[in-house]
Amino acid sequence: MQNTLVLKVCEDKIQHDMPAISHAGELLKAGGLVAFPTETVYGLGADALSADAAAKIYAAKGRPSDNPLIVHICCFEDMRAIVEEVPRQARMLADAFWPGPLTMILQKSAKVPYETTGGLDTVAVRMPANKIALALIREGGGYIAAPSANTSGRPSPTTAGHVYEDLNGKIPLILDGGEVGIGIESTIIDLTEQVPVILRPGFITMQMLSEVIGEVRIDPGILTDDANCKPKAPGMKYRHYAPKAEMIIVEGIQELVVKKINQLAKEQTGAGKKVGIIGTTETAGQYRQGVVFRIGSRQEEAEIAHNLYKILRTLDASGVDIIYSESFETPRIGQAIMNRLLKAAGHQVIQVR
Ligand code: TXA
Ligand code: MG
């Protein structure tokens, strides 16, 4: 056990907070771990070019070692050293979306150890849109491997407090930059295929990507639990983002969904179970039983994405036995939200008509 230090850092006063960031950078260069904010979720950083440092990430998170890490960079040109070649599409996507919540998969160069890529010949690269993250990457040597800073299997952290909950005593330092903006992990696009493939949906949608590079496919493995349909991103096959309680999604017309959840919640409460419900601003007032969480308004899908992991963690802490959630097939980030929610629910869905 070691003491985990939490240092507050402010994105708007980055110059003022540079001593803390430089100290964190030194730790990274020495092969240590530092948790830090990005615009999506908190990351657990280590030197991506050091096999030993990358191995420490797997140990701290309890992460399976075949699950590759994303290498974070702070300027596009730095990509050249870690990939075999920079395709034209990578430049176009970077111009459109970097810094930002997009990760690109490319053929790796010899510089990147297999410990970082989980044994693959490809590497995931991303430039995050957070000034603390960018400064830390620069100070830490330019190539920072960073998975989400949660214990493996727990919801990704959207505050420094969440990181502390999971990793206190296991890492030396957390940079606390406040609550993140987006709240779900970056979109991952694989550029090593003939037609680029989305391996993980996120804030950058398929339509936004195809407006820049033309045809884009979506990995059929990511919205199903069909065992014959293995997702190409190794991390997507694990039961991620899982709350401790059983979770069931109820899908259909709003009115009927509310009615069904009320009925199920009543049955469970009658059987002595503690029930949690994930509803929206529009429906929360209509639930009669259980602990009700408002995830946000259906008119504001970014708000729903932003609150998702926080609510899953709060549900865990509240000790409920069973969770019923509405479904969120919203037009843009809806696919990303549902991808995370379906995993949390182990794909248990009730359709109401
Ligand atoms: O928003 C994010 O991407 C956050 C922040 C911290 O940047 N990071 C993050 O990392 O979500 P992680 O490790 O939780 O998720 C990385 C995902 C995993 O599903 C992994 O399997 C996939 O990226 N991945 C990484 N390298 C890959 C590769 N070479 N080929 C296919 N999938 C890869
Ligand atoms: Mg993760």
Short mmCIF file of C-alpha atoms and ligand atoms in Angstrom, two decimals:
data_model
loop_
_atom_site.label_atom_id
_atom_site.label_comp_id
_atom_site.label_asym_id
_atom_site.label_seq_id
_atom_site.Cartn_x
_atom_site.Cartn_y
_atom_site.Cartn_z
CA MET A 1 0.00 0.00 0.00
CA GLN A 2 1.13 3.52 -0.75
CA ASN A 3 -0.52 6.85 -0.03
CA THR A 4 -2.32 8.26 -3.02
CA LEU A 5 -1.79 11.99 -3.33
CA VAL A 6 -4.59 14.05 -4.92
CA LEU A 7 -3.51 17.38 -6.42
CA LYS A 8 -6.11 19.87 -7.64
CA VAL A 9 -5.35 21.32 -11.05
CA CYS A 10 -7.42 23.86 -12.94
CA GLU A 11 -7.70 23.77 -16.73
CA ASP A 12 -8.21 27.53 -16.84
CA LYS A 13 -5.12 28.25 -14.74
CA ILE A 14 -2.75 25.81 -16.33
CA GLN A 15 0.33 28.06 -15.96
CA HIS A 16 -0.31 28.44 -12.26
CA ASP A 17 -0.64 24.67 -11.85
CA MET A 18 2.38 23.72 -13.98
CA PRO A 19 4.50 22.69 -10.95
CA ALA A 20 1.98 19.95 -10.10
CA ILE A 21 1.78 18.84 -13.73
CA SER A 22 5.58 18.81 -14.10
CA HIS A 23 5.88 16.73 -10.93
CA ALA A 24 3.34 14.29 -12.42
CA GLY A 25 5.33 14.25 -15.68
CA GLU A 26 8.49 13.34 -13.76
CA LEU A 27 6.66 10.43 -12.12
CA LEU A 28 5.57 9.19 -15.57
CA LYS A 29 9.10 9.49 -16.97
CA ALA A 30 10.37 7.46 -14.02
CA GLY A 31 7.98 4.64 -14.96
CA GLY A 32 5.21 5.50 -12.45
CA LEU A 33 1.43 5.80 -12.76
CA VAL A 34 -0.60 9.04 -12.69
CA ALA A 35 -4.38 9.39 -13.03
CA PHE A 36 -5.50 12.49 -14.91
CA PRO A 37 -8.61 14.07 -16.42
CA THR A 38 -9.48 14.00 -20.11
CA GLU A 39 -12.64 15.36 -21.77
CA THR A 40 -14.17 11.85 -21.85
CA VAL A 41 -13.28 10.05 -18.59
CA TYR A 42 -10.29 9.99 -16.21
CA GLY A 43 -7.30 8.06 -17.53
CA LEU A 44 -4.61 6.04 -15.71
CA GLY A 45 -1.37 7.08 -17.38
CA ALA A 46 2.00 5.41 -17.79
CA ASP A 47 4.89 5.74 -20.26
CA ALA A 48 3.52 3.94 -23.34
CA LEU A 49 7.01 3.14 -24.67
CA SER A 50 8.08 1.30 -21.51
CA ALA A 51 6.97 -2.31 -21.17
CA ASP A 52 7.45 -2.19 -17.38
CA ALA A 53 5.38 0.95 -16.96
CA ALA A 54 2.55 -0.45 -19.09
CA ALA A 55 2.61 -3.64 -17.01
CA LYS A 56 1.99 -1.56 -13.87
CA ILE A 57 -1.31 -0.31 -15.38
CA TYR A 58 -2.60 -3.87 -15.77
CA ALA A 59 -1.65 -4.67 -12.18
CA ALA A 60 -3.28 -1.55 -10.69
CA LYS A 61 -6.54 -2.01 -12.60
CA GLY A 62 -6.69 -5.81 -12.39
CA ARG A 63 -7.00 -5.69 -16.17
CA PRO A 64 -6.57 -8.74 -18.43
CA SER A 65 -3.24 -8.36 -20.22
CA ASP A 66 -4.70 -9.08 -23.69
CA ASN A 67 -6.69 -5.83 -23.49
CA PRO A 68 -4.62 -3.17 -25.29
CA LEU A 69 -4.07 0.42 -24.11
CA ILE A 70 -4.67 3.70 -25.94
CA VAL A 71 -1.53 5.81 -26.49
CA HIS A 72 -2.22 9.50 -25.83
CA ILE A 73 -0.22 12.14 -27.68
CA CYS A 74 -0.20 15.94 -27.53
CA CYS A 75 0.55 16.84 -31.16
CA PHE A 76 -0.27 15.13 -34.43
CA GLU A 77 3.32 14.91 -35.67
CA ASP A 78 4.25 12.75 -32.67
CA MET A 79 2.13 9.99 -34.20
CA ARG A 80 4.80 9.31 -36.83
CA ALA A 81 7.17 7.63 -34.39
CA ILE A 82 4.67 5.07 -33.13
CA VAL A 83 2.89 4.00 -36.33
CA GLU A 84 4.21 2.28 -39.44
CA GLU A 85 2.68 4.90 -41.70
CA VAL A 86 0.22 7.74 -41.33
CA PRO A 87 -2.65 7.19 -43.76
CA ARG A 88 -4.36 10.16 -45.40
CA GLN A 89 -7.55 9.39 -43.49
CA ALA A 90 -5.73 9.80 -40.17
CA ARG A 91 -4.67 13.31 -41.13
CA MET A 92 -8.20 14.20 -42.26
CA LEU A 93 -9.79 12.86 -39.07
CA ALA A 94 -7.21 14.59 -36.90
CA ASP A 95 -7.87 17.90 -38.67
CA ALA A 96 -11.58 17.48 -38.03
CA PHE A 97 -11.66 16.03 -34.52
CA TRP A 98 -8.33 16.36 -32.66
CA PRO A 99 -7.79 17.25 -29.97
CA GLY A 100 -11.00 15.40 -29.16
CA PRO A 101 -12.82 12.18 -28.26
CA LEU A 102 -11.61 10.04 -31.17
CA THR A 103 -9.14 7.13 -31.06
CA MET A 104 -7.58 5.77 -34.26
CA ILE A 105 -6.22 2.24 -34.69
CA LEU A 106 -3.14 2.03 -36.95
CA GLN A 107 -0.27 -0.39 -37.66
CA LYS A 108 2.29 0.04 -34.88
CA SER A 109 6.00 0.75 -35.28
CA ALA A 110 8.70 -1.25 -33.48
CA LYS A 111 8.92 1.51 -30.87
CA VAL A 112 5.68 0.48 -29.20
CA PRO A 113 6.09 -2.54 -26.91
CA TYR A 114 3.63 -5.42 -27.14
CA GLU A 115 2.87 -4.90 -23.45
CA THR A 116 1.13 -1.66 -24.48
CA THR A 117 -0.81 -3.17 -27.39
CA GLY A 118 -1.84 -6.39 -25.65
CA GLY A 119 0.25 -8.36 -28.11
CA LEU A 120 -1.31 -6.78 -31.24
CA ASP A 121 0.56 -5.35 -34.23
CA THR A 122 -1.75 -2.35 -34.18
CA VAL A 123 -1.78 0.63 -31.83
CA ALA A 124 -4.60 2.90 -30.64
CA VAL A 125 -3.76 6.63 -30.73
CA ARG A 126 -5.67 9.61 -29.37
CA MET A 127 -5.09 13.32 -28.69
CA PRO A 128 -7.42 14.34 -25.83
CA ALA A 129 -9.10 17.77 -25.64
CA ASN A 130 -8.12 18.69 -22.11
CA LYS A 131 -5.33 21.17 -21.34
CA ILE A 132 -4.21 19.31 -18.20
CA ALA A 133 -3.96 16.06 -20.17
CA LEU A 134 -2.07 17.68 -23.04
CA ALA A 135 0.41 19.40 -20.69
CA LEU A 136 0.92 16.16 -18.75
CA ILE A 137 1.56 14.17 -21.94
CA ARG A 138 4.18 16.74 -22.99
CA GLU A 139 5.84 16.75 -19.55
CA GLY A 140 5.68 12.95 -19.33
CA GLY A 141 7.65 12.32 -22.53
CA GLY A 142 4.98 12.55 -25.24
CA TYR A 143 3.51 9.03 -25.29
CA ILE A 144 1.18 8.17 -22.42
CA ALA A 145 -0.73 4.89 -22.35
CA ALA A 146 -4.00 5.46 -20.51
CA PRO A 147 -7.00 3.23 -20.02
CA SER A 148 -9.94 4.56 -18.02
CA ALA A 149 -8.80 4.95 -14.39
CA ASN A 150 -11.25 2.48 -12.85
CA THR A 151 -10.78 -0.98 -11.42
CA SER A 152 -11.46 -3.41 -14.25
CA GLY A 153 -15.22 -4.10 -14.51
CA ARG A 154 -16.30 -0.92 -12.67
CA PRO A 155 -17.90 2.06 -14.43
CA SER A 156 -15.35 4.51 -15.88
CA PRO A 157 -14.54 7.43 -13.56
CA THR A 158 -15.87 10.89 -14.38
CA THR A 159 -14.48 12.57 -11.24
CA ALA A 160 -11.21 12.33 -9.29
CA GLY A 161 -13.32 10.99 -6.40
CA HIS A 162 -14.32 7.97 -8.51
CA VAL A 163 -10.64 7.28 -9.27
CA TYR A 164 -9.81 7.54 -5.57
CA GLU A 165 -12.61 5.07 -4.72
CA ASP A 166 -11.10 2.45 -7.03
CA LEU A 167 -7.35 3.07 -6.90
CA ASN A 168 -6.53 4.61 -3.52
CA GLY A 169 -3.38 2.94 -2.22
CA LYS A 170 -2.52 1.49 -5.62
CA ILE A 171 -1.15 4.57 -7.41
CA PRO A 172 0.99 7.48 -6.21
CA LEU A 173 -0.88 10.44 -7.73
CA ILE A 174 -4.23 11.67 -9.05
CA LEU A 175 -4.49 15.03 -10.81
CA ASP A 176 -7.94 16.35 -9.91
CA GLY A 177 -9.21 18.57 -12.71
CA GLY A 178 -12.86 18.45 -11.63
CA GLU A 179 -15.72 16.62 -13.32
CA VAL A 180 -15.15 15.64 -16.97
CA GLY A 181 -17.30 17.11 -19.76
CA ILE A 182 -18.41 14.21 -21.94
CA GLY A 183 -18.61 11.31 -19.50
CA ILE A 184 -18.26 8.32 -21.86
CA GLU A 185 -15.11 7.03 -23.55
CA SER A 186 -13.82 8.08 -26.97
CA THR A 187 -15.09 6.70 -30.26
CA ILE A 188 -12.62 4.13 -31.62
CA ILE A 189 -12.12 3.84 -35.39
CA ASP A 190 -9.97 1.15 -36.98
CA LEU A 191 -8.11 2.56 -40.00
CA THR A 192 -6.27 -0.68 -40.79
CA GLU A 193 -9.26 -2.13 -42.68
CA GLN A 194 -10.17 -1.42 -46.31
CA VAL A 195 -13.29 0.37 -45.09
CA PRO A 196 -12.73 2.03 -41.68
CA VAL A 197 -14.65 0.34 -38.85
CA ILE A 198 -16.03 1.82 -35.64
CA LEU A 199 -14.96 -0.52 -32.84
CA ARG A 200 -16.52 1.52 -30.01
CA PRO A 201 -19.24 4.17 -30.47
CA GLY A 202 -18.80 7.50 -28.68
CA PHE A 203 -19.44 11.22 -28.87
CA ILE A 204 -18.06 11.36 -32.44
CA THR A 205 -20.76 9.54 -34.40
CA MET A 206 -20.63 7.41 -37.54
CA GLN A 207 -22.24 10.23 -39.50
CA MET A 208 -19.66 12.78 -38.33
CA LEU A 209 -16.87 10.39 -39.37
CA SER A 210 -18.30 9.57 -42.77
CA GLU A 211 -18.75 13.25 -43.55
CA VAL A 212 -14.95 13.51 -43.36
CA ILE A 213 -13.68 10.20 -44.82
CA GLY A 214 -16.61 8.68 -46.68
CA GLU A 215 -17.79 5.14 -46.06
CA VAL A 216 -17.46 3.88 -42.48
CA ARG A 217 -18.77 0.59 -41.08
CA ILE A 218 -19.71 -0.29 -37.53
CA ASP A 219 -18.35 -3.45 -35.90
CA PRO A 220 -21.41 -5.71 -35.63
CA GLY A 221 -19.96 -7.13 -32.39
CA ILE A 222 -20.61 -4.01 -30.33
CA LEU A 223 -24.38 -3.90 -30.00
CA THR A 224 -25.02 -7.61 -29.55
CA ASP A 225 -24.08 -10.31 -27.05
CA ASP A 226 -24.08 -12.98 -29.75
CA ALA A 227 -21.10 -15.21 -28.96
CA ASN A 228 -20.46 -15.78 -32.68
CA CYS A 229 -20.00 -12.06 -33.21
CA LYS A 230 -16.76 -11.22 -31.39
CA PRO A 231 -15.97 -7.47 -31.19
CA LYS A 232 -12.61 -6.52 -32.69
CA ALA A 233 -11.62 -4.22 -29.80
CA PRO A 234 -10.56 -6.79 -27.19
CA GLY A 235 -11.88 -4.59 -24.38
CA MET A 236 -15.41 -4.64 -25.74
CA LYS A 237 -15.85 -8.33 -25.03
CA TYR A 238 -15.60 -7.97 -21.25
CA ARG A 239 -18.60 -7.31 -19.04
CA HIS A 240 -17.57 -3.72 -18.49
CA TYR A 241 -19.31 -0.91 -16.71
CA ALA A 242 -21.13 -3.38 -14.52
CA PRO A 243 -23.09 -2.27 -11.48
CA LYS A 244 -23.15 -4.74 -8.57
CA ALA A 245 -26.92 -5.20 -8.75
CA GLU A 246 -28.76 -7.01 -11.53
CA MET A 247 -29.88 -4.52 -14.16
CA ILE A 248 -32.72 -4.73 -16.69
CA ILE A 249 -33.52 -2.30 -19.51
CA VAL A 250 -37.17 -1.76 -20.40
CA GLU A 251 -37.73 -0.65 -23.98
CA GLY A 252 -40.80 0.64 -25.83
CA ILE A 253 -43.24 3.55 -25.89
CA GLN A 254 -42.59 5.86 -22.93
CA GLU A 255 -46.00 5.47 -21.31
CA LEU A 256 -45.83 1.68 -21.43
CA VAL A 257 -42.25 1.63 -20.17
CA VAL A 258 -43.20 3.65 -17.08
CA LYS A 259 -46.16 1.36 -16.47
CA LYS A 260 -44.03 -1.79 -16.79
CA ILE A 261 -41.26 -0.48 -14.54
CA ASN A 262 -43.82 0.53 -11.91
CA GLN A 263 -45.32 -2.96 -12.04
CA LEU A 264 -41.95 -4.73 -11.79
CA ALA A 265 -40.75 -2.40 -9.04
CA LYS A 266 -43.90 -3.07 -7.05
CA GLU A 267 -43.43 -6.84 -7.33
CA GLN A 268 -39.78 -6.65 -6.28
CA THR A 269 -40.46 -4.25 -3.42
CA GLY A 270 -43.22 -6.61 -2.25
CA ALA A 271 -40.67 -9.42 -2.25
CA GLY A 272 -38.45 -7.36 0.06
CA LYS A 273 -35.99 -6.19 -2.61
CA LYS A 274 -34.53 -2.70 -2.79
CA VAL A 275 -35.20 -1.30 -6.27
CA GLY A 276 -33.31 1.39 -8.21
CA ILE A 277 -34.83 3.08 -11.27
CA ILE A 278 -33.08 5.09 -14.00
CA GLY A 279 -35.60 7.53 -15.44
CA THR A 280 -35.50 10.89 -17.17
CA THR A 281 -36.56 14.42 -16.29
CA GLU A 282 -39.71 13.69 -18.27
CA THR A 283 -40.66 10.50 -16.39
CA ALA A 284 -39.01 10.55 -12.94
CA GLY A 285 -42.10 11.97 -11.25
CA GLN A 286 -44.24 9.07 -12.47
CA TYR A 287 -42.41 6.32 -10.60
CA ARG A 288 -44.14 5.15 -7.45
CA GLN A 289 -41.53 2.83 -5.88
CA GLY A 290 -37.82 2.49 -5.32
CA VAL A 291 -34.92 4.91 -5.49
CA VAL A 292 -35.38 6.99 -8.64
CA PHE A 293 -32.45 8.56 -10.51
CA ARG A 294 -32.91 11.26 -13.14
CA ILE A 295 -30.30 10.70 -15.80
CA GLY A 296 -31.23 13.88 -17.65
CA SER A 297 -33.71 15.11 -20.21
CA ARG A 298 -34.49 13.24 -23.43
CA GLN A 299 -34.04 16.59 -25.14
CA GLU A 300 -30.41 16.74 -23.95
CA GLU A 301 -28.64 13.54 -24.93
CA ALA A 302 -25.22 14.91 -23.92
CA GLU A 303 -26.59 15.25 -20.39
CA ILE A 304 -27.61 11.58 -20.40
CA ALA A 305 -24.11 10.50 -21.51
CA HIS A 306 -22.55 12.81 -18.93
CA ASN A 307 -24.53 11.34 -16.01
CA LEU A 308 -24.54 7.65 -16.93
CA TYR A 309 -21.44 6.37 -15.11
CA LYS A 310 -21.97 8.64 -12.12
CA ILE A 311 -25.45 7.17 -11.67
CA LEU A 312 -24.19 3.58 -12.01
CA ARG A 313 -21.67 4.28 -9.25
CA THR A 314 -24.29 5.94 -7.04
CA LEU A 315 -26.56 2.94 -7.56
CA ASP A 316 -23.74 0.66 -6.40
CA ALA A 317 -23.20 2.75 -3.28
CA SER A 318 -26.93 2.83 -2.51
CA GLY A 319 -27.07 -0.95 -2.07
CA VAL A 320 -30.05 -1.63 -4.36
CA ASP A 321 -30.72 -5.27 -5.31
CA ILE A 322 -32.16 -4.69 -8.75
CA ILE A 323 -32.11 -1.81 -11.25
CA TYR A 324 -34.66 -1.02 -13.96
CA SER A 325 -33.61 1.46 -16.61
CA GLU A 326 -35.38 3.16 -19.46
CA SER A 327 -33.78 2.83 -22.90
CA PHE A 328 -32.08 5.80 -24.59
CA GLU A 329 -32.19 5.41 -28.35
CA THR A 330 -31.33 9.06 -28.93
CA PRO A 331 -30.35 10.19 -32.44
CA ARG A 332 -26.63 10.99 -32.14
CA ILE A 333 -24.78 9.72 -29.06
CA GLY A 334 -27.65 7.31 -28.42
CA GLN A 335 -25.73 4.40 -29.87
CA ALA A 336 -22.81 5.04 -27.52
CA ILE A 337 -25.09 5.40 -24.51
CA MET A 338 -26.97 2.18 -25.35
CA ASN A 339 -23.70 0.30 -25.97
CA ARG A 340 -22.56 1.11 -22.39
CA LEU A 341 -26.01 0.54 -20.86
CA LEU A 342 -26.49 -2.84 -22.56
CA LYS A 343 -23.12 -3.98 -21.21
CA ALA A 344 -24.02 -2.79 -17.72
CA ALA A 345 -27.25 -4.79 -17.99
CA GLY A 346 -25.52 -7.85 -19.44
CA HIS A 347 -27.93 -7.39 -22.39
CA GLN A 348 -31.06 -8.07 -20.31
CA VAL A 349 -33.84 -6.19 -22.12
CA ILE A 350 -37.62 -6.36 -21.76
CA GLN A 351 -39.64 -5.09 -24.74
CA VAL A 352 -43.06 -3.65 -23.94
CA ARG A 353 -45.75 -3.14 -26.54
O1 TXA B 1 -11.88 8.12 -23.82
C1 TXA B 1 -11.02 7.22 -23.77
O2 TXA B 1 -10.66 6.60 -24.77
C2 TXA B 1 -10.41 6.91 -22.39
C3 TXA B 1 -9.57 8.11 -21.95
C4 TXA B 1 -8.81 7.85 -20.69
O3 TXA B 1 -8.75 8.53 -23.00
N1 TXA B 1 -9.63 5.70 -22.44
C5 TXA B 1 -10.20 4.48 -22.53
O4 TXA B 1 -9.31 3.43 -22.49
O5 TXA B 1 -11.40 4.31 -22.64
P1 TXA B 1 -9.74 1.91 -22.18
O6 TXA B 1 -8.48 1.18 -22.00
O7 TXA B 1 -10.71 1.89 -21.06
O8 TXA B 1 -10.40 1.43 -23.50
C6 TXA B 1 -9.58 1.18 -24.63
C7 TXA B 1 -10.32 0.34 -25.63
C8 TXA B 1 -10.43 -1.10 -25.22
O9 TXA B 1 -11.73 -1.59 -25.54
C9 TXA B 1 -9.37 -1.77 -26.08
O10 TXA B 1 -9.65 -3.11 -26.34
C10 TXA B 1 -9.40 -0.93 -27.34
O11 TXA B 1 -9.57 0.38 -26.85
N2 TXA B 1 -8.13 -0.97 -28.09
C11 TXA B 1 -6.94 -0.45 -27.71
N3 TXA B 1 -5.98 -0.73 -28.63
C12 TXA B 1 -6.58 -1.45 -29.59
C13 TXA B 1 -6.13 -2.06 -30.80
N4 TXA B 1 -4.86 -1.99 -31.19
N5 TXA B 1 -7.03 -2.73 -31.56
C14 TXA B 1 -8.33 -2.81 -31.18
N6 TXA B 1 -8.81 -2.26 -30.03
C15 TXA B 1 -7.95 -1.60 -29.26
MG MG B 2 -12.17 1.28 -19.75
#
